Short mmCIF file of C-alpha atoms in Angstrom, two decimals:
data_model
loop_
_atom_site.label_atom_id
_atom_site.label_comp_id
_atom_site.label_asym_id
_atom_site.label_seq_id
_atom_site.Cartn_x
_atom_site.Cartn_y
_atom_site.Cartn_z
CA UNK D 1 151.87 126.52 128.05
CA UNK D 2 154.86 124.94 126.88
CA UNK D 3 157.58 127.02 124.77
CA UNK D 4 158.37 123.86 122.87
CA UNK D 5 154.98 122.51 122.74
CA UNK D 6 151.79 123.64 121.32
CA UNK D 7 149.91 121.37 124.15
CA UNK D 8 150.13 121.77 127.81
CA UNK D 9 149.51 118.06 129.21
CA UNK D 10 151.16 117.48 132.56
CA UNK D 11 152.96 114.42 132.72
CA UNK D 12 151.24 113.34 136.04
CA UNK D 13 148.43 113.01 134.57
CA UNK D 14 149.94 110.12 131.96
CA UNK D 15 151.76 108.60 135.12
CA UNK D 16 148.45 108.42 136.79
CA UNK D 17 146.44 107.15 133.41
CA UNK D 18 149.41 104.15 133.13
CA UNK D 19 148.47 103.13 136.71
CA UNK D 20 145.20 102.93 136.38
CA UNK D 21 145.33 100.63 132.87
CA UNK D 22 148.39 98.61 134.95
CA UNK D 23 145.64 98.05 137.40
CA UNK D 24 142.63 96.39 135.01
CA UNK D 25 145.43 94.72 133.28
CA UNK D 26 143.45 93.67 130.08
CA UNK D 27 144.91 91.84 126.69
CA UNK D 28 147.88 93.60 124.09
CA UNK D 29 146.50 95.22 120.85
CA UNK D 30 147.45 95.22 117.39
CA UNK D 31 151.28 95.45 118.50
CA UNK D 32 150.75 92.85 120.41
CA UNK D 33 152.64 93.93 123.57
CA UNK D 34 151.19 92.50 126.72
CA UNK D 35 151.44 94.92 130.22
CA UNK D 36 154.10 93.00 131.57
CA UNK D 37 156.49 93.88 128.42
CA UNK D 38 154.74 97.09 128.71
CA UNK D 39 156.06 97.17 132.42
CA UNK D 40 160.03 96.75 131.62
CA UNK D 41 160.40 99.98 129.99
CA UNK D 42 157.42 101.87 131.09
CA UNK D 43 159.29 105.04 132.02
CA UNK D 44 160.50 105.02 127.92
CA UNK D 45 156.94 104.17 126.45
CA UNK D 46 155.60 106.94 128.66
CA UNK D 47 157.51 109.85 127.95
CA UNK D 48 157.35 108.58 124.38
CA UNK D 49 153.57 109.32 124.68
CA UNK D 50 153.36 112.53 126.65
CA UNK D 51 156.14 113.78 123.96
CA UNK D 52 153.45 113.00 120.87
CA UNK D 53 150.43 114.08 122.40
CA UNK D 54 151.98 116.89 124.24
CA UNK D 55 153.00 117.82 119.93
CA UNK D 56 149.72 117.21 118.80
CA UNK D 57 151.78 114.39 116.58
CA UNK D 58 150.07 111.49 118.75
CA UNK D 59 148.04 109.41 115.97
CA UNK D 60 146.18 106.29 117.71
CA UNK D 61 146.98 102.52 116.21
CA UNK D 62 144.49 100.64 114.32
CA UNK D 63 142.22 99.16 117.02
CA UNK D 64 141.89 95.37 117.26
CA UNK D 65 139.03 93.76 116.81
CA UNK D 66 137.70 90.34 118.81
CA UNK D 67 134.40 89.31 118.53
CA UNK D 68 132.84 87.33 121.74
CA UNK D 69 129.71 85.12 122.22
CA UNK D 70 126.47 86.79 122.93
CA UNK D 71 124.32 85.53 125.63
CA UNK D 72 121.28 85.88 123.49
CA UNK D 73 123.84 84.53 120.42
CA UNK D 74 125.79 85.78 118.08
CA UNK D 75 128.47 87.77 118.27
CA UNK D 76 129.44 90.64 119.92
CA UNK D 77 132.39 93.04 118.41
CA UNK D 78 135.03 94.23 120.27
CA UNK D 79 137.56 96.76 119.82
CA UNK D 80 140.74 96.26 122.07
CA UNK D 81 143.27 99.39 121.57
CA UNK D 82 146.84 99.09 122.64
CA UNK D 83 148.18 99.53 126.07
CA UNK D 84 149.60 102.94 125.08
CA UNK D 85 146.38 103.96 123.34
CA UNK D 86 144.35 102.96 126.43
CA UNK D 87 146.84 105.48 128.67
CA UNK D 88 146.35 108.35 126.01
CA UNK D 89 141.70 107.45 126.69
CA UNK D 90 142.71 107.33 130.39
CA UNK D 91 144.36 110.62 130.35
CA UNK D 92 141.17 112.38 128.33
CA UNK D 93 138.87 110.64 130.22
CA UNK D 94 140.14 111.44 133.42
CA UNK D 95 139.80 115.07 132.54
CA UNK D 96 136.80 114.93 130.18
CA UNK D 97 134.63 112.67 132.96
CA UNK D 98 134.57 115.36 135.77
CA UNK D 99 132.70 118.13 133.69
CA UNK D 100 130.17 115.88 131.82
CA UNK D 101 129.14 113.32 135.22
CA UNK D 102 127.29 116.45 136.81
CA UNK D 103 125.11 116.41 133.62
CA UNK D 104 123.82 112.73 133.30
CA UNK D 105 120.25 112.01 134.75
CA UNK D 106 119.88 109.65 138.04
CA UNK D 107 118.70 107.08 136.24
CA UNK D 108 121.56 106.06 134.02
CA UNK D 109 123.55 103.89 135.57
CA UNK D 110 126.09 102.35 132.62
CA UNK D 111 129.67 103.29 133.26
CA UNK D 112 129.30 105.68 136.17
CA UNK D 113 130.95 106.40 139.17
CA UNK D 114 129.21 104.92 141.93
CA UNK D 115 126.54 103.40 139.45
CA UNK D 116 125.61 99.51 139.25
CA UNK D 117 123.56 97.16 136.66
CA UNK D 118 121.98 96.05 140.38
CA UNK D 119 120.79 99.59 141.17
CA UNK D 120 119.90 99.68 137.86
CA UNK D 121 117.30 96.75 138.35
CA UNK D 122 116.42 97.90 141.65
CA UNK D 123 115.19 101.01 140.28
CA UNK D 124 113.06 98.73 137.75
CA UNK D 125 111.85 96.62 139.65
CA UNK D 126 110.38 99.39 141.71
CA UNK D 127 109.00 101.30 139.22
CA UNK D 128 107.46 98.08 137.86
CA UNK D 129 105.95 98.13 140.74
CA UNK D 130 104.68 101.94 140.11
CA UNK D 131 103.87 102.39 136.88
CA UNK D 132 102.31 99.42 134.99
CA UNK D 133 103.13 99.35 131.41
CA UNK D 134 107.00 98.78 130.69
CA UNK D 135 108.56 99.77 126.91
CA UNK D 136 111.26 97.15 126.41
CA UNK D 137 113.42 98.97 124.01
CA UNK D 138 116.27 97.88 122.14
CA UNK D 139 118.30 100.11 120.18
CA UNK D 140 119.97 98.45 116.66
CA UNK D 141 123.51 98.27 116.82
CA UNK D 142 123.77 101.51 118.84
CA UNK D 143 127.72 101.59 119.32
CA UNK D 144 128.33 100.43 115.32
CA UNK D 145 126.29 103.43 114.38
CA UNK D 146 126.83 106.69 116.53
CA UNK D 147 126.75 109.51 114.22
CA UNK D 148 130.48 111.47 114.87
CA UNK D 149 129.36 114.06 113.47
CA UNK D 150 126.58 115.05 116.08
CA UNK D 151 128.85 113.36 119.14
CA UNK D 152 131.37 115.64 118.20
CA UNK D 153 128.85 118.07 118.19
CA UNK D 154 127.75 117.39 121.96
CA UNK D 155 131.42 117.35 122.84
CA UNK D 156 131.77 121.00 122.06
CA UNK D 157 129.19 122.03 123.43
CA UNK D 158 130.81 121.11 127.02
CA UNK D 159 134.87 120.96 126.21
CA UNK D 160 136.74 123.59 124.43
CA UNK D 161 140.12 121.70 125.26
CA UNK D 162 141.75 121.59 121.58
CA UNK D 163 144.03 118.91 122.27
CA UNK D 164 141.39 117.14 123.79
CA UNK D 165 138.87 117.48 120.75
CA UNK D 166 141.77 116.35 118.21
CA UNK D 167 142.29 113.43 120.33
CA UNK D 168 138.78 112.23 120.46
CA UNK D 169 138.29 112.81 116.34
CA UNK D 170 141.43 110.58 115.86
CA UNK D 171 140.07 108.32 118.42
CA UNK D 172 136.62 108.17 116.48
CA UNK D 173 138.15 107.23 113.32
CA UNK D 174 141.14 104.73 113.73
CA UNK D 175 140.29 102.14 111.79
CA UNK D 176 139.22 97.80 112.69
CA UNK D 177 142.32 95.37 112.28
CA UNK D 178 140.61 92.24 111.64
CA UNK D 179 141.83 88.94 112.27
CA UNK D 180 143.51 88.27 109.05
CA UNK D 181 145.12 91.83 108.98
CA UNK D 182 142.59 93.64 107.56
CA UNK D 183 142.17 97.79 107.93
CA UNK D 184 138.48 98.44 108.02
CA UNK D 185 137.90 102.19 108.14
CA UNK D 186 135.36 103.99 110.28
CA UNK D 187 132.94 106.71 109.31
CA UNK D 188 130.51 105.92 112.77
CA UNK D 189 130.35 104.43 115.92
CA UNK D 190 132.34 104.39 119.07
CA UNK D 191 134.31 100.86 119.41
CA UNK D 192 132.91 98.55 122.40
CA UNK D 193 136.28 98.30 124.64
CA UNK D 194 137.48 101.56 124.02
CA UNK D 195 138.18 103.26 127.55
CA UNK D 196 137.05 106.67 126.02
CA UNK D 197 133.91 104.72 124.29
CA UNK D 198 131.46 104.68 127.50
CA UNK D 199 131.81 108.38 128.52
CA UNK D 200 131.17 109.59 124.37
CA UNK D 201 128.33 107.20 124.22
CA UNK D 202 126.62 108.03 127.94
CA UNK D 203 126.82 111.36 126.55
CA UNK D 204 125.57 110.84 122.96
CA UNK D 205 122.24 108.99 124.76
CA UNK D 206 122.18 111.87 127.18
CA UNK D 207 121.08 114.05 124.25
CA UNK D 208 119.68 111.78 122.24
CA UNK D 209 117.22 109.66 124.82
CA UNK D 210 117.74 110.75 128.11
CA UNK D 211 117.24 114.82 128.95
CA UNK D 212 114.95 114.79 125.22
CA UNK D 213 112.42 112.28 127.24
CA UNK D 214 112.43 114.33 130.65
CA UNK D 215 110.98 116.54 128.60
CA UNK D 216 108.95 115.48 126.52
CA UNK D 217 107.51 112.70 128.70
CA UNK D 218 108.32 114.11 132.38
CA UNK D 219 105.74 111.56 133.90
CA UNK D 220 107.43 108.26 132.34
CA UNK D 221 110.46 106.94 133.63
CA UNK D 222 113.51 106.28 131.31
CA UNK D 223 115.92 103.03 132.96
CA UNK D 224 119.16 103.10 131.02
CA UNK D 225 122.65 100.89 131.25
CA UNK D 226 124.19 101.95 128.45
CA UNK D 227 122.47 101.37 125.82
CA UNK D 228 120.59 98.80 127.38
CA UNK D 229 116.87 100.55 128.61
CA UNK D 230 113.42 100.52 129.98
CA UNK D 231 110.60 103.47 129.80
CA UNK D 232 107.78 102.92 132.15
CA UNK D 233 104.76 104.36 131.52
CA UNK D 234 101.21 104.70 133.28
CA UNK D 235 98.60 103.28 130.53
CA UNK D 236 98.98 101.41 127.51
CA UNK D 237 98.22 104.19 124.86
CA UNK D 238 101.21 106.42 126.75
CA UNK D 239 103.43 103.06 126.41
CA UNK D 240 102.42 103.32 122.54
CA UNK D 241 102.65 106.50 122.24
CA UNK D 242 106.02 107.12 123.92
CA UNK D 243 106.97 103.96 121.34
CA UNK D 244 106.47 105.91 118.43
CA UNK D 245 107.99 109.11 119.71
CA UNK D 246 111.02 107.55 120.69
CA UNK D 247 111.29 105.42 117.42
CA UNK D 248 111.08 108.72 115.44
CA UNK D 249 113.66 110.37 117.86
CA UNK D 250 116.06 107.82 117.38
CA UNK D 251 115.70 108.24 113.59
CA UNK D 252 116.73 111.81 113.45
CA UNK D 253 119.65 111.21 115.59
CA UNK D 254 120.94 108.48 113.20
CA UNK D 255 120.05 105.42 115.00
CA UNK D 256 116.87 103.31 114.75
CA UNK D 257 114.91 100.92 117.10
CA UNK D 258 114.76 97.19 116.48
CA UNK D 259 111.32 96.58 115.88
CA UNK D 260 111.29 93.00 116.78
CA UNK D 261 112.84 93.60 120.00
CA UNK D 262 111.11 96.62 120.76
CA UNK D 263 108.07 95.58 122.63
CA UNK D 264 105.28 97.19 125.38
CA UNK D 265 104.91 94.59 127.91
CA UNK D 266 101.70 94.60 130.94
CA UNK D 267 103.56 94.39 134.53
CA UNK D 268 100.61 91.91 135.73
CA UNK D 269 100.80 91.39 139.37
CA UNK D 270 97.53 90.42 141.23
CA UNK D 271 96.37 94.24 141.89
CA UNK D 272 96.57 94.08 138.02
CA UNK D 273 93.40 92.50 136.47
CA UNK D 274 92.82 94.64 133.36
CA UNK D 275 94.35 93.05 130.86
CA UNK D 276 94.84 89.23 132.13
CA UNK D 277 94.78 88.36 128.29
CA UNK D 278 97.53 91.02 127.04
CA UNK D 279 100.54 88.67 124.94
CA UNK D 280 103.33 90.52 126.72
CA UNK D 281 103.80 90.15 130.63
CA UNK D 282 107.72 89.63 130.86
CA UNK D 283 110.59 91.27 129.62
CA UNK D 284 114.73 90.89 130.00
CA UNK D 285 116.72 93.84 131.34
CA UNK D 286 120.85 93.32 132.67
CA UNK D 287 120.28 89.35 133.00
CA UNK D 288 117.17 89.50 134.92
CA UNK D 289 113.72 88.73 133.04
CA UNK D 290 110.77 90.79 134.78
CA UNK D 291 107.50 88.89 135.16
CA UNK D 292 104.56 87.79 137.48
CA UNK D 293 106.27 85.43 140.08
CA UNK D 294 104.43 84.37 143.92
CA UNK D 295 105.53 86.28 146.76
CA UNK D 296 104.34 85.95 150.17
CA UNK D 297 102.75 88.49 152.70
CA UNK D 298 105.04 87.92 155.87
CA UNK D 299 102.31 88.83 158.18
CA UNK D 300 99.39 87.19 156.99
CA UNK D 301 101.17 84.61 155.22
CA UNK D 302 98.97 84.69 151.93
CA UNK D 303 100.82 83.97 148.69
CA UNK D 304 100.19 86.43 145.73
CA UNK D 305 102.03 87.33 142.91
CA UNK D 306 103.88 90.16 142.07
CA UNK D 307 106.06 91.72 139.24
CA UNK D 308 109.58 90.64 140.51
CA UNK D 309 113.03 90.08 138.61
CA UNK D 310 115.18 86.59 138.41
CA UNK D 311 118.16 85.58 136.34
CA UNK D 312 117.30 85.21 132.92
CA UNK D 313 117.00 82.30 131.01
CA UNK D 314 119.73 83.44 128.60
CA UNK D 315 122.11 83.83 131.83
CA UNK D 316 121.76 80.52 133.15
CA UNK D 317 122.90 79.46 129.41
CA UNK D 318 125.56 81.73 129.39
CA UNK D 319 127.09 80.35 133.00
CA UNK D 320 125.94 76.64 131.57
CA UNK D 321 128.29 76.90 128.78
CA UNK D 322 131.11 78.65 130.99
CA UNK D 323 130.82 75.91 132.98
CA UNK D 324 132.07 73.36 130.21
CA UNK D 325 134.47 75.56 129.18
CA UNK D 326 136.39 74.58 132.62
CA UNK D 327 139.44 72.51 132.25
CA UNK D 328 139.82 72.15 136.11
CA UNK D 329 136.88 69.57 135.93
CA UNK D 330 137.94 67.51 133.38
CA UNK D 331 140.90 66.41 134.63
CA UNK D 332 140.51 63.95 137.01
CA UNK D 333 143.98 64.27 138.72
CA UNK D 334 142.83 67.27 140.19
CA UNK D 335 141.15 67.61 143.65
CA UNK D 336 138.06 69.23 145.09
CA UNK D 337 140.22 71.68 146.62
CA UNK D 338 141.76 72.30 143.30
CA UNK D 339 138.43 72.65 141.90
CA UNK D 340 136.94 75.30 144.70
CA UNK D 341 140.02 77.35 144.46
CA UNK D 342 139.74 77.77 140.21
CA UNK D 343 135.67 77.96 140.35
CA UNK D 344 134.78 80.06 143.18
CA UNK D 345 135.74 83.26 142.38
CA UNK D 346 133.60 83.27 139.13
CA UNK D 347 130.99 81.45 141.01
CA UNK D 348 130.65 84.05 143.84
CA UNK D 349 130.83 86.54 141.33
CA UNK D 350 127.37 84.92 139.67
CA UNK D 351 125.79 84.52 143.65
CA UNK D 352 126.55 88.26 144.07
CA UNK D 353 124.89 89.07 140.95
CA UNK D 354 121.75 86.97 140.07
CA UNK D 355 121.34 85.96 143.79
CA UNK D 356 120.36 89.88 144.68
CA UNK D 357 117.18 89.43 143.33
CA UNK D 358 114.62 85.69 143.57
CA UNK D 359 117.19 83.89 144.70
CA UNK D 360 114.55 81.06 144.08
CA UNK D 361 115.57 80.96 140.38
CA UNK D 362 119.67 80.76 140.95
CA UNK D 363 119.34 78.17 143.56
CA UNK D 364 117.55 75.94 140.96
CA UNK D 365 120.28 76.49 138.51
CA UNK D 366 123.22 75.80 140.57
CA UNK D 367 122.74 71.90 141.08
CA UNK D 368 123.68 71.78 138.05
CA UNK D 369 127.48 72.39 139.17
CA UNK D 370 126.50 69.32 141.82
CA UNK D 371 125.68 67.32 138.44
CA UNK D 372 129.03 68.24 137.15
CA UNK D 373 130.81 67.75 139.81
CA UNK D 374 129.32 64.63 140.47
CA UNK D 375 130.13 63.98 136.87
CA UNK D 376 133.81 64.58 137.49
CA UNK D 377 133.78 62.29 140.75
CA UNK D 378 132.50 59.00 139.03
CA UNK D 379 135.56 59.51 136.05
CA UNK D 380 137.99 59.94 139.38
CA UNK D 381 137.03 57.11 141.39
CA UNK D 382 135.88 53.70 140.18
CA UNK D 383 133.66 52.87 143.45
CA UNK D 384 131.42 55.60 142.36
CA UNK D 385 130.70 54.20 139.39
CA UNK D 386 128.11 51.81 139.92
CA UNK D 387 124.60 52.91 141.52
CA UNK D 388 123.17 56.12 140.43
CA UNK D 389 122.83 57.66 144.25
CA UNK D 390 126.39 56.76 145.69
CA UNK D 391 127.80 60.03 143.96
CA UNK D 392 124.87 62.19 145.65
CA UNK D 393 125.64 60.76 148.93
CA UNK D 394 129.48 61.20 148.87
CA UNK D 395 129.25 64.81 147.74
CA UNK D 396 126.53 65.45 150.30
CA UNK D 397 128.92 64.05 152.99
CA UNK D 398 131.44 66.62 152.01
CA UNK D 399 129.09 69.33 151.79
CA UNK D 400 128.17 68.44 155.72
CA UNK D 401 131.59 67.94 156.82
CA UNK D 402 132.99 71.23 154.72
CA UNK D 403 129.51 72.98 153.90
CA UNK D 404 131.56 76.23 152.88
CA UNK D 405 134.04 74.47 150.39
CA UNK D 406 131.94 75.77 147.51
CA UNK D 407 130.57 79.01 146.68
CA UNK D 408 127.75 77.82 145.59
CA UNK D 409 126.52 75.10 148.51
CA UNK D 410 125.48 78.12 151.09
CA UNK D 411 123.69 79.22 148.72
CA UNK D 412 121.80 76.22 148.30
CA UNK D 413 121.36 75.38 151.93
CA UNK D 414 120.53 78.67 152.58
CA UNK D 415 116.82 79.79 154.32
CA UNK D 416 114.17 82.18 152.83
CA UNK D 417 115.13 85.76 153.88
CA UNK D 418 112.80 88.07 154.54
CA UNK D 419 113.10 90.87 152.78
CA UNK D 420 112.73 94.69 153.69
CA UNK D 421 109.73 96.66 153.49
CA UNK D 422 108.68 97.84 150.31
CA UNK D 423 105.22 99.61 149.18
CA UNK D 424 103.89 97.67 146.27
CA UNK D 425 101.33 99.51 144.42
CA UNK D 426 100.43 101.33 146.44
CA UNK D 427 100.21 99.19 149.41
CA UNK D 428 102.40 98.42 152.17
CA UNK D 429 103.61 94.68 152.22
CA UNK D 430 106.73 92.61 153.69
CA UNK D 431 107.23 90.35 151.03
CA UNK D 432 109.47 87.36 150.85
CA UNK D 433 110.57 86.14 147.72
CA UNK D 434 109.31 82.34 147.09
CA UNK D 435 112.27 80.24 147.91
CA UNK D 436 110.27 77.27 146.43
CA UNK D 437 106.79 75.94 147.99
CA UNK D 438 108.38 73.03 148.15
CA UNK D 439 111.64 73.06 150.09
CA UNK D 440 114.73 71.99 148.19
CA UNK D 441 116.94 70.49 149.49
CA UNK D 442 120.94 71.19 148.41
CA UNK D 443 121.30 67.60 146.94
CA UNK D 444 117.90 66.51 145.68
CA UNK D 445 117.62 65.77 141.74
#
C-alpha cells in the first residue's frame, strides 16, 4: 500500500478503464465534456482521477438523466454519468466482474461475457418446446427500485475491497440532474446507463430470482436478460403456483411484479391439444413474440404448427418509426448510394437480429423500406410520378442489376433454409420455418 495513500489502485488499471470507455465512445454528462475534449488532456484528467480515488476523496458527479422512447411506449430513464465517472465504474468493474461471473446461473444472459439476447431466445424457444406452460413475468420498475441496502448487502458478502465498497455506496446515491437543472436525490435503484449498474443488478437478481428459484423450483426453468424473464413450467397449477411464489419473493426483496403484465401463457403447438380454448398462447420476450406459427416436416413435407419466435409487433414499430426519423431519405439531392451507405449498417444490424429466428415475419416487414424508398424516388424524379407501378419497376431493375446494394434486398430474395435438427417435444423433426405458403416475391405489394 501506498505511504501517501490510504488506497492502493494501480494506475494501469485507470489507463486500461479510459481505453475501454474511449472505445464505446458514448455522449458527455452533466459537465458536458464530450471524449474528444476528454482526449486533449487525457493524461491530466487521468491522474486527476487515480489521485482522488487512490485518497478515498473521489465523490462521483450528479448523473444525467435522458429519457428515451419505449418500444412498448413511454419512456424509458436514463442515467448517463460523465466520461471520468464512467473510467472510475470501468476500473471497479473490471475488478469486481471476475469474482462475481463464476457465480451467475447459465441461464442469465443480460450483460455477460460471452452472453447474447439471441442465446437468450434460443434457450426459450427450446424450452418452449420442453416444458409447456411459460410465466411471462415482468418485474415493476426493477432498476428505479433496487433496495441498496440489501445490494450492498450481497456485495459484501463476495468483496471485502474497502475502496471498492465506498465507491459503489457513492455510486448508489449520486443524485438525477434533470433537464432543467434539477438535483433529484436517490434512496434506491441502480441508474440504467451506469457502467457499474448491470453487474450490481445481475447480482441483486442472482439472489433475489435466480439461485432462490433453483431451489425452490429445481424442475422449472428461469430465462433471464436482465431484468427481462421467462419461467417455464410443466403444468398449469406449477405455472400458478410458481406465480404466486415468485410474486411474494419479489415482495420481500423490495420489488413487486406487475400484475397486468405478469401472465401464464399455454405453448400450443399441434402435440398440444389440452387446452385449445386457454386465453393466453403468445407472449413477448427480447423483441420476439412466442406463439403457434406453421412449420414444415422436411421429410414428409406435412405442415404443422409449432411454438416458434418472430420479431415482435412492437419491433417492427420501433424500426417503422426509426425509419422516418432518417434525414438521408428526405432529401432528394441525395443518391441511392448515399442512401445504402447511411441505412445499411442499422439495417444489417435489424437482419442479424430479428432475421435469426422466422425470418418469414422480417421479410414481410422490410418492403416497407421498398415503399419508402420508392417514396423518395417519385419526389426525385418527375417521370416517376405518374402511374402507380413505374416506381416498382425501376427499383426492381436496380435490385437485378445491383441485388446487394441494400441490406435488406438479399434478404428478401432470399430462399427458405432449412434449418438444423431439433427434437420437438419429444420427437425428432427437421423443420423449416414457413417462408410464406405463398412465395413473395422482393417487389410485390
Amino acid at each position: 500500500m501506498s505511504k501517501t495513500k490510504p488506497f492502493s489502485i494501480s494506475r494501469r488499471l485507470v489507463m486500461v478503464a479510459y481505453q475501454k470507455v474511449k472505445s464505446n465512445r458514448g455522449s458527455a454528462g452533466v459537465d458536458e465534456v464530450s471524449m474528444n475534449e476528454f482526449d486533449k488532456d487525457y493524461r491530466n484528467h487521468l491522474y486527476k482521477l487515480w489521485n482522488k480515488m487512490s485518497s478515498g476523496s473521489y465523490m462521483p458527479p450528479p448523473v444525467k438523466l435522458v429519457e428515451i422512447p419505449k418500444k412498448g411506449g413511454g419512456l424509458r430513464p436514463l442515467g448517463i454519468p460523465t466520461i471520468q465517472d464512467r473510467i472510475a465504474q470501468t476500473v471497479v468493474r473490471g475488478l469486481l466482474e471476475p469474482t462475481l461471473e463464476p457465480l451467475f446461473l447459465n441461464d442469465s444472459y443480460g450483460y455477460r461475457p460471452g452472453k447474447s439476447a439471441v442465446q437468450a431466445v434460443e434457450k426459450a424457444k427450446k424450452s418452449c418446446w420442453k416444458q409447456s406452460w411459460v410465466v411471462d413475468m415482468d418485474i415493476k420498475g426493477f432498476f428505479d427500485n433496487i433496495p441498496h441496502d440489501l445490494l450492498m448487502k450481497a456485495v459484501r458478502k463476495h468483496c471485502d475491497t474497502k475502496w471498492i465498497l465506498l465507491y459503489i455506496e457513492r455510486w448508489l446515491v449520486a443524485p438525477l440532474q434533470l433537464k432543467d437543472g434539477t438535483l433529484v436525490a436517490r434512496t434506491k435503484g441502480v441508474p440504467q446507463g451506469s457502467v457499474i449498474g448491470p453487474l450490481l443488478a445481475n447480482l441483486y437478481l442472482h439472489y433475489t430470482m435466480d439461485k432462490w428459484l433453483s431451489i425452490e423450483f429445481p424442475q422449472c426453468t428461469l430465462i433471464r436478460y436482465a431484468d427481462d424473464a421467462i419461467i417455464t413450467c410443466w403444468s398449469q397449477n406449477e405455472g400458478q403456483t410458481v406465480m404466486k411464489a415468485v410474486a411474494k419473493r419479489l415482495s420481500e426483496c423490495g420489488l413487486q411484479m406487475h400484475a397486468s403484465k405478469t401472465k401464464l401463457v399455454f405453448c400450443k403447438d399441434s402435440n398440444r391439444r389440452f387446452y385449445k380454448d386457454y386465453p393466453n398462447i403468445s407472449f413477448d420476450f427480447l423483441g420476439f413474440t412466442f406463439m403457434p406459427r406453421s412449420a414444415q416436416n422436411s421429410i414428409r413435407g406435412e405442415w404443422f404448427t409449432s411454438f416458434l419466435p418472430a420479431v415482435s409487433r412492437k419491433a417492427m414499430k420501433a424500426m417503422n418509426e426509426k425509419m422516418k426519423e432518417w434525414e438521408v431519405l428526405k432529401k432528394t439531392t441525395n443518391t441511392l448510394q448515399d442512401i445504402a451507405r447511411e441505412i445499411n449498417p442499422v439495417v444489417r444490424g435489424w437482419i442479424h437480429y430479428y432475421g435469426t429466428f422466422y425470418k418469414t415475419k422480417l421479410k414481410e416487414f422490410m418492403h416497407i423500406l421498398n415503399v419508402k424508398l420508392q417514396a423518395w424516388a417519385r419526389r426525385k424524379y418527375k417521370r416517376l410520378r405518374t402511374g402507380g407501378m413505374k416506381t416498382v419497376k425501376w427499383l426492381h431493375q436496380i435490385s437485378v442489376r445491383r441485388p446487394k446494394l441494400f441490406a435488406h434486398w438479399e434478404l428478401l430474395n432470399s430462399k427458405p433454409t432449412v434449418g438444423k435438427s431439433e427434437r420437438h417435444n419429444g420427437r425428432l423433426l427437421r423443420a423449416v420455418l414457413t417462408e410464406s405458403q405463398v412465395v413473395i416475391p422482393g417487389f410485390t405489394y
